[in-house]
Structure formats: C-alpha cells, structure tokens
CSV table of C-alpha atoms and ligand atoms in Angstrom, one decimal:
chain,number,residue,atom,x,y,z
L,1,MET,CA,4.3,18.6,10.4
L,2,ALA,CA,7.8,18.4,9.1
L,3,PRO,CA,8.5,19.8,5.6
L,4,ALA,CA,8.4,17.4,2.6
L,5,GLU,CA,11.6,15.5,1.9
L,6,SER,CA,12.9,14.6,-1.5
L,7,ALA,CA,14.4,11.1,-1.5
L,8,VAL,CA,15.3,11.0,-5.2
L,9,ASN,CA,16.2,14.0,-7.3
L,10,ASP,CA,16.0,12.5,-10.8
L,11,PHE,CA,14.0,9.7,-12.4
L,12,ASP,CA,15.9,7.3,-14.5
L,13,GLU,CA,13.9,7.3,-17.8
L,14,LYS,CA,15.5,4.0,-18.9
L,15,LYS,CA,13.5,2.1,-16.3
L,16,ALA,CA,10.1,3.9,-16.9
L,17,TYR,CA,7.0,1.7,-17.2
L,18,ALA,CA,4.7,2.1,-20.1
L,19,ALA,CA,2.4,5.1,-19.5
L,20,GLN,CA,-0.8,4.6,-17.7
L,21,GLU,CA,-3.8,4.5,-20.1
L,22,GLU,CA,-5.7,7.7,-20.8
L,23,GLU,CA,-8.7,8.5,-18.5
L,24,GLY,CA,-11.7,6.4,-19.3
L,25,GLN,CA,-9.6,3.5,-20.5
L,26,LYS,CA,-8.9,0.4,-18.5
L,27,TYR,CA,-5.5,0.3,-16.9
L,28,PHE,CA,-6.0,-2.9,-14.8
L,29,ASP,CA,-8.3,-6.0,-14.6
L,30,ASP,CA,-8.3,-6.4,-18.4
L,31,GLY,CA,-6.4,-9.6,-18.5
L,32,ARG,CA,-2.9,-8.1,-18.1
L,33,GLU,CA,-2.4,-9.6,-14.6
L,34,ILE,CA,-2.8,-13.1,-16.0
L,35,ASP,CA,-0.7,-12.1,-19.0
L,36,LEU,CA,2.0,-11.1,-16.6
L,37,LEU,CA,2.0,-14.6,-15.1
L,38,HIS,CA,2.5,-16.1,-18.5
L,39,PHE,CA,5.3,-13.6,-19.2
L,40,VAL,CA,7.1,-14.4,-16.0
L,41,TYR,CA,6.7,-18.2,-16.2
L,42,GLY,CA,7.5,-18.2,-19.9
L,43,HIS,CA,10.6,-16.0,-19.4
L,44,GLU,CA,13.9,-17.4,-20.9
L,45,LYS,CA,15.5,-16.9,-17.5
L,46,ILE,CA,12.8,-18.6,-15.5
L,47,ASP,CA,15.3,-21.0,-13.9
L,48,GLU,CA,17.3,-18.0,-12.5
L,49,ILE,CA,14.1,-16.2,-11.5
L,50,ARG,CA,12.9,-19.1,-9.3
L,51,GLY,CA,13.7,-18.4,-5.7
L,52,SER,CA,15.1,-14.9,-6.3
L,53,PRO,CA,12.9,-12.0,-5.1
L,54,GLN,CA,15.1,-9.5,-7.0
L,55,LYS,CA,14.7,-11.4,-10.3
L,56,VAL,CA,11.0,-11.8,-9.8
L,57,LEU,CA,10.8,-8.0,-9.4
L,58,ALA,CA,13.0,-7.4,-12.4
L,59,ALA,CA,10.7,-9.7,-14.5
L,60,ILE,CA,7.6,-7.7,-13.3
L,61,ASP,CA,9.4,-4.5,-14.1
L,62,GLU,CA,10.3,-5.8,-17.6
L,63,TYR,CA,6.6,-6.5,-18.3
L,64,GLY,CA,5.7,-3.0,-17.0
L,65,ARG,CA,8.3,-1.4,-19.3
L,66,THR,CA,7.8,-3.5,-22.4
L,67,LYS,CA,4.2,-4.7,-22.4
L,68,LYS,CA,1.6,-2.8,-20.3
L,69,TYR,CA,1.4,-0.4,-17.4
L,70,LEU,CA,1.1,-2.0,-13.9
L,71,MET,CA,-0.1,-0.1,-10.9
L,72,ASN,CA,2.9,-1.2,-8.7
L,73,VAL,CA,4.6,0.9,-6.1
L,74,GLY,CA,7.8,0.7,-8.3
L,75,ASP,CA,11.5,0.9,-7.6
L,76,ASP,CA,11.8,4.5,-6.3
L,77,LYS,CA,9.0,4.6,-3.8
L,78,GLY,CA,9.7,0.9,-3.0
L,79,LYS,CA,13.3,1.8,-1.9
L,80,ILE,CA,12.0,4.4,0.5
L,81,VAL,CA,9.8,1.8,2.2
L,82,CYS,CA,12.7,-0.8,2.2
L,83,ASP,CA,14.9,1.8,4.0
L,84,LEU,CA,12.2,2.1,6.6
L,85,ILE,CA,12.0,-1.6,7.0
L,86,ARG,CA,15.8,-1.8,7.5
L,87,LYS,CA,15.6,1.0,10.1
L,88,HIS,CA,12.5,-0.1,12.1
L,89,LYS,CA,12.8,-3.9,11.6
L,90,PRO,CA,9.1,-4.7,11.8
L,91,ASN,CA,8.2,-8.1,13.0
L,92,THR,CA,4.8,-7.8,11.3
L,93,LEU,CA,4.1,-5.7,8.2
L,94,VAL,CA,0.5,-5.3,6.8
L,95,GLU,CA,-0.1,-4.1,3.3
L,96,LEU,CA,-3.5,-2.9,2.2
L,97,GLY,CA,-3.8,-3.7,-1.5
L,98,GLY,CA,-1.6,-6.3,-3.0
L,99,TYR,CA,-2.4,-6.2,-6.8
L,100,VAL,CA,0.1,-8.6,-8.5
L,101,GLY,CA,2.5,-8.9,-5.6
L,102,TYR,CA,5.2,-6.4,-6.5
L,103,SER,CA,5.2,-4.8,-3.0
L,104,ALA,CA,4.6,-8.1,-1.3
L,105,VAL,CA,7.8,-9.6,-2.9
L,106,LEU,CA,9.8,-6.4,-2.4
L,107,PHE,CA,8.8,-5.8,1.2
L,108,GLY,CA,8.5,-9.5,2.2
L,109,ASP,CA,12.1,-9.9,1.2
L,110,ALA,CA,13.1,-6.8,3.2
L,111,VAL,CA,11.2,-8.0,6.2
L,112,ARG,CA,12.9,-11.4,6.1
L,113,GLN,CA,16.4,-9.7,5.7
L,114,ALA,CA,15.6,-7.5,8.7
L,115,GLY,CA,14.8,-10.5,10.9
L,116,GLY,CA,11.0,-10.0,10.8
L,117,LYS,CA,8.3,-12.7,10.7
L,118,ARG,CA,5.3,-11.8,8.6
L,119,LEU,CA,3.9,-9.7,5.8
L,120,PHE,CA,0.1,-9.9,5.5
L,121,SER,CA,-1.0,-8.8,2.0
L,122,LEU,CA,-4.7,-7.9,2.0
L,123,GLU,CA,-6.4,-7.9,-1.4
L,124,PHE,CA,-10.1,-8.0,-2.3
L,125,ASN,CA,-9.8,-9.2,-5.9
L,126,PRO,CA,-9.4,-13.0,-5.7
L,127,GLU,CA,-7.8,-13.2,-9.2
L,128,PHE,CA,-5.2,-10.6,-8.2
L,129,ALA,CA,-4.7,-12.5,-4.9
L,130,ALA,CA,-4.0,-15.7,-6.9
L,131,VAL,CA,-1.4,-13.8,-8.9
L,132,ILE,CA,0.3,-12.5,-5.7
L,133,MET,CA,0.4,-16.0,-4.2
L,134,SER,CA,1.9,-17.4,-7.4
L,135,LEU,CA,4.7,-14.8,-7.6
L,136,VAL,CA,5.4,-14.9,-3.9
L,137,ASP,CA,5.8,-18.6,-4.2
L,138,LEU,CA,8.1,-18.2,-7.2
L,139,ALA,CA,10.2,-15.8,-5.2
L,140,GLY,CA,10.5,-18.3,-2.3
L,141,LEU,CA,8.7,-16.0,0.2
L,142,SER,CA,5.6,-18.1,1.0
L,143,ASP,CA,6.8,-18.6,4.6
L,144,ILE,CA,6.8,-14.9,5.2
L,145,VAL,CA,4.1,-13.5,3.0
L,146,LYS,CA,0.5,-14.5,3.7
L,147,VAL,CA,-2.2,-13.3,1.3
L,148,HIS,CA,-5.7,-12.7,2.6
L,149,VAL,CA,-8.6,-12.3,0.2
L,150,GLY,CA,-11.5,-9.9,1.0
L,151,SER,CA,-11.9,-6.3,1.9
L,152,SER,CA,-9.0,-5.0,4.0
L,153,ALA,CA,-11.4,-4.1,6.9
L,154,ASN,CA,-12.9,-7.5,7.0
L,155,SER,CA,-9.5,-9.2,6.8
L,156,ILE,CA,-8.1,-7.0,9.6
L,157,LYS,CA,-11.0,-7.8,11.8
L,158,ARG,CA,-10.7,-11.5,11.0
L,159,LEU,CA,-6.9,-11.7,11.6
L,160,HIS,CA,-7.4,-9.7,14.9
L,161,ALA,CA,-10.2,-12.0,16.1
L,162,ALA,CA,-8.1,-15.1,15.3
L,163,GLY,CA,-5.3,-13.8,17.4
L,164,LEU,CA,-3.0,-13.5,14.4
L,165,LEU,CA,-2.7,-9.7,14.5
L,166,SER,CA,-2.1,-8.1,17.9
L,167,HIS,CA,0.2,-5.2,16.8
L,168,ILE,CA,1.1,-3.7,13.5
L,169,ASP,CA,4.7,-2.7,13.4
L,170,MET,CA,4.5,-1.3,9.9
L,171,MET,CA,1.6,-0.7,7.5
L,172,PHE,CA,1.7,0.0,3.8
L,173,LEU,CA,-1.5,1.7,2.6
L,174,ASP,CA,-2.0,1.3,-1.1
L,175,HIS,CA,-5.6,0.4,-1.8
L,176,SER,CA,-8.8,2.4,-2.4
L,177,LYS,CA,-8.2,6.0,-1.2
L,178,PRO,CA,-11.2,6.4,1.1
L,179,ALA,CA,-10.2,3.2,2.9
L,180,TYR,CA,-6.8,4.6,4.1
L,181,THR,CA,-8.5,6.6,6.8
L,182,THR,CA,-11.3,4.2,7.7
L,183,ASP,CA,-8.8,1.3,7.9
L,184,LEU,CA,-6.4,3.3,10.0
L,185,LYS,CA,-9.2,4.3,12.4
L,186,LEU,CA,-10.3,0.6,12.6
L,187,CYS,CA,-6.7,-0.4,13.5
L,188,GLU,CA,-6.5,2.3,16.1
L,189,SER,CA,-9.9,1.2,17.6
L,190,LEU,CA,-8.7,-2.4,17.8
L,191,ASN,CA,-5.5,-1.1,19.5
L,192,ILE,CA,-3.3,-2.8,16.9
L,193,VAL,CA,-1.9,0.5,15.7
L,194,GLY,CA,-0.4,2.5,18.5
L,195,PRO,CA,2.9,3.8,19.8
L,196,GLY,CA,5.8,2.4,17.6
L,197,SER,CA,3.6,1.7,14.6
L,198,VAL,CA,5.0,3.1,11.3
L,199,LEU,CA,2.6,3.9,8.5
L,200,ALA,CA,3.7,4.4,4.8
L,201,ALA,CA,0.9,5.7,2.6
L,202,ASP,CA,1.3,5.6,-1.1
L,203,ASN,CA,-0.1,7.9,-3.8
L,204,CYS,CA,-0.3,11.0,-1.6
L,205,VAL,CA,0.3,13.3,-4.6
L,206,LYS,CA,-1.0,11.1,-7.5
L,207,PRO,CA,-3.9,11.1,-7.1
L,208,GLY,CA,-3.6,12.4,-3.5
L,209,ASN,CA,-5.6,11.7,-0.4
L,210,PRO,CA,-6.7,14.9,1.5
L,211,PRO,CA,-8.8,13.2,4.3
L,212,TYR,CA,-6.0,10.8,5.2
L,213,LEU,CA,-3.3,13.5,5.2
L,214,ARG,CA,-5.7,15.7,7.3
L,215,TYR,CA,-6.1,12.9,9.8
L,216,VAL,CA,-2.5,11.8,10.3
L,217,ARG,CA,-1.3,15.5,10.4
L,218,SER,CA,-4.0,16.6,13.0
L,219,THR,CA,-3.1,17.3,16.6
L,220,VAL,CA,-4.8,15.3,19.4
L,221,GLU,CA,-6.8,18.4,20.2
L,222,GLU,CA,-8.0,18.8,16.6
L,223,LYS,CA,-9.0,15.1,16.5
L,224,ARG,CA,-10.9,15.3,19.8
L,225,LYS,CA,-12.7,18.4,18.6
L,226,ALA,CA,-13.7,16.7,15.3
L,227,LEU,CA,-15.2,13.8,17.2
L,228,GLU,CA,-17.2,16.2,19.4
L,229,LEU,CA,-18.5,18.0,16.3
L,230,GLY,CA,-19.6,14.7,14.8
L,231,ASP,CA,-20.1,13.4,11.3
L,232,ALA,CA,-19.3,16.3,9.0
L,233,ALA,CA,-16.0,17.0,10.8
L,234,THR,CA,-14.9,13.3,10.7
L,235,ASP,CA,-16.0,12.6,7.2
L,236,ASP,CA,-13.3,10.3,5.8
L,237,LYS,CA,-14.4,11.0,2.2
L,238,ALA,CA,-14.5,14.8,2.4
L,239,GLY,CA,-12.3,16.2,-0.3
L,240,LEU,CA,-12.1,13.0,-2.3
L,241,SER,CA,-13.8,12.7,-5.7
L,242,GLU,CA,-13.8,10.2,-8.5
L,243,LYS,CA,-10.2,11.1,-9.4
L,244,TYR,CA,-9.0,9.9,-6.1
L,245,GLY,CA,-9.3,6.2,-6.8
L,246,TYR,CA,-10.5,3.6,-9.3
L,247,LEU,CA,-13.8,1.9,-8.6
L,248,PHE,CA,-14.5,5.0,-6.4
L,249,GLN,CA,-18.3,4.5,-6.0
L,250,ASP,CA,-17.8,0.9,-5.2
L,251,ALA,CA,-14.9,1.6,-2.9
L,252,VAL,CA,-16.8,4.1,-0.8
L,253,SER,CA,-19.8,1.8,-0.2
L,254,GLU,CA,-20.1,0.6,3.4
L,255,LYS,CA,-19.7,-2.9,2.3
L,256,LYS,CA,-16.3,-2.3,0.8
L,257,LEU,CA,-15.1,0.1,3.5
L,258,GLY,CA,-16.5,-2.3,6.1
L,259,SER,CA,-15.8,0.0,9.1
L,260,THR,CA,-17.2,3.1,10.7
L,261,GLU,CA,-14.8,3.0,13.7
L,262,LYS,CA,-13.9,6.4,15.2
L,263,GLY,CA,-10.3,5.6,15.8
L,264,ASN,CA,-8.2,6.8,18.8
L,265,PRO,CA,-7.8,10.6,18.8
L,266,ASN,CA,-5.1,10.4,21.5
L,267,LEU,CA,-2.5,8.9,19.3
L,268,VAL,CA,0.3,11.4,18.2
L,269,TYR,CA,1.8,10.9,14.8
L,270,ASP,CA,5.1,12.4,13.5
L,271,SER,CA,4.1,12.7,9.9
L,272,LYS,CA,6.1,13.8,6.8
L,273,ARG,CA,5.8,13.6,3.1
L,274,ILE,CA,8.6,12.1,1.0
L,275,ASP,CA,8.7,13.0,-2.6
L,276,SER,CA,9.4,10.4,-5.2
L,277,PHE,CA,8.2,8.9,-8.5
L,278,GLU,CA,5.7,6.5,-9.9
L,279,PRO,CA,7.3,3.7,-11.9
L,280,THR,CA,6.2,5.7,-15.0
L,281,GLY,CA,8.3,8.7,-13.9
L,282,ILE,CA,5.3,10.7,-12.8
L,283,PRO,CA,6.0,12.6,-9.5
L,284,ASP,CA,4.3,11.2,-6.4
L,285,ALA,CA,4.9,11.0,-2.7
L,286,LEU,CA,4.6,8.7,0.3
L,287,GLU,CA,3.4,10.0,3.6
L,288,ILE,CA,5.4,8.4,6.4
L,289,SER,CA,3.7,8.7,9.8
L,290,ILE,CA,5.2,7.3,13.0
L,291,CYS,CA,3.0,6.9,16.0
L,292,VAL,CA,5.2,8.4,18.8
L,293,LYS,CA,2.9,8.3,21.8
L,294,GLU,CA,-0.6,8.2,23.2
L,295,GLU,CA,-1.8,11.1,25.2
L,296,SER,CA,-4.0,10.6,28.2
S,301,SAM,C1,-2.4,0.2,-6.4
S,301,SAM,S1,-2.8,-1.5,-6.2
S,301,SAM,C2,-1.7,-2.2,-5.1
S,301,SAM,C3,-0.3,-2.2,-5.6
S,301,SAM,C4,0.7,-3.0,-4.7
S,301,SAM,N1,0.7,-2.6,-3.4
S,301,SAM,C5,2.1,-2.9,-5.3
S,301,SAM,O1,2.7,-1.9,-5.1
S,301,SAM,O2,2.6,-3.9,-5.8
S,301,SAM,C6,-4.3,-1.4,-5.3
S,301,SAM,C7,-4.9,-2.8,-5.0
S,301,SAM,O3,-5.8,-2.6,-3.9
S,301,SAM,C8,-6.9,-3.5,-4.0
S,301,SAM,N2,-7.9,-2.9,-3.2
S,301,SAM,C9,-8.6,-1.8,-3.3
S,301,SAM,N3,-9.4,-1.5,-2.3
S,301,SAM,C10,-9.3,-2.6,-1.4
S,301,SAM,C11,-9.9,-2.9,-0.2
S,301,SAM,N4,-10.8,-2.1,0.4
S,301,SAM,N5,-9.5,-4.1,0.4
S,301,SAM,C12,-8.5,-4.9,-0.2
S,301,SAM,N6,-8.0,-4.6,-1.4
S,301,SAM,C13,-8.3,-3.5,-2.0
S,301,SAM,C14,-7.2,-3.5,-5.5
S,301,SAM,O4,-7.9,-4.6,-5.9
S,301,SAM,C15,-5.7,-3.4,-6.1
S,301,SAM,O5,-5.3,-4.7,-6.4
C-alpha cells in the first residue's frame, strides 16, 4: 500500500459548516433536510441558482454554515473526487448514499464536463431521495443523475438485472460503514467492478472503516486464504462498532446489507489514503482504490 497523501494542508475556517451535534443528539433526519429545500428555494438569489450546479452547491454550503450541520462530503474531499473524475473520465459513476444530493450535484456536474453519461445515486431514505431529485433538477442535472430509492445492494442488483449497470467506472462509497465491504463484494461477484474501476471511499478516518480498508489493501493471496478460512476471516463487520456509523444496528441487519456475496479475491487494487477535511474542518480521509488487474 502506498503511503497516505495529503491533498490539502490547511482548512479554510471561513467556509466551516456548523459543528456536528454532540453524541446522542440527532444530526440528520430531524426535519433539516426539508428545511434545506425551503432555504434554497426561498433564497433571494433563486433565479441565479436555477440551472447552476455551483450555485446550488453554494446554497447548500450556506445552509450548512449558517443553519445546521449537514453530513455532506463537502468542498475539500469533493475536490479530490472531482480531480479523479477529470483524470479517469468515468462514463458511469455510482454513489452509495446520496443524502440531500450535494455529492450527486458536484460529481454529476463533473461527470458531465468529463464527457460521461450517468451518475446513479443510491439512497434508502425516500424523503432524502426526494430532496436529491429536487436539487438535482434545480441544478439542471436530471439527464445525468438518476436517483434510485432502496438499499444500495438491492438497487445494484436491480440495475444490473435490468441491463442498466454492466460496468462501474467509478464508485463513491458514502453510506453505512458495514455496507462498504458487502456492496463492493457484491459488485465484484456481479463482475461490474473489475480492472479499470476506481473506488473512492469516504470517512476512512472519521469515523473510519477497518474491515473495508483491510479488504481493499489485502493481497490476492490474503483474500484467497481468508475465503478458505471461512466466516470469521471474512467478517465484514469485524472491527466496526456503533461509532462506525449511524443506525448501526439497523444498517448491519441482513435486510439492509442485502448481500452476503464473497467477492472476487483475484482482483488487485492499488489503494492509498488521501488526507483531507470534513466540511466542519475535522480531519478525515478518502481511500482511493484502483482495480489494476485480475490474477488468474
Ligand atoms: C453521509 S450521507 C451521504 C452524503 C452524500 N454522499 C454527500 O456527500 O452529499 C449517507 C447516506 O447514506 C444513506 N444510506 C445509508 N445506508 C444505506 C444503504 N445501505 N443503502 C442506501 N443508502 C444508504 C443514508 O440514508 C444517508 O442519506
């Protein structure tokens, strides 16, 4: 594994979002997502915002700064993924976890500018999905961004079965932490992640995701061995606890994870961590993993 890279040295405090609520207090799904819609559509500059992805993002950032914390990828980590989009020019980008559409608007715009065709935003909360659709439409990106409501695993299976998803050029993982590994293995088993696929996984420091990092940083030999050893060695939840994701108990249930696929141990990833910041200024990192080949 390559050493961690630092994309940004300093955080610009002027753009910091309101702090995330203290532990035990709600920091999402308390009405703020609908409040955000009222804020954006009631904005004095709504006529300029219409049709401009950058201005939609600026309005969401303004809400995060002046009203309430929002669990968006934010400007700093967002730039790292946009650079990857410019470099790799994905035709199809899949994001796991859409929330209010910040990343869908940011990356949907970058995919369009890079000549790509589609961003699938997979979100299990139907209210959040409705907010994404509304802001994507406001940004003029409805042709590129398609929102699918349901657990990510079920949406991936459905899109694949319908012939709409045959190869994932880029995937942004930003949903419940245990599902990063189970969804990646599902995509490997369906053969829609393979050589050429680029994975960008958010929150690899805050709160962290040990099983996912272990998996993408493992050698082919280690993965084959883990499969031989069976369940304990391939436990995608080992090392995770409640601090590794909201709705943790709910998120680890079979129903929500929706997949027990074993993945493809023969895929080789070139994986590295890039240090950056949450929109609040708290340090975090993305793990960027490029699938370079499949060993026989
Ligand atoms: C951190 S937020 C996503 C933020 C968004 N990517 C952004 O940067 O603008 C995580 C989202 O994932 C959704 N989610 C969590 N587990 C999921 C799953 N298994 N399938 C689909 N969505 C999920 C949550 O409802 C939440 O909206």
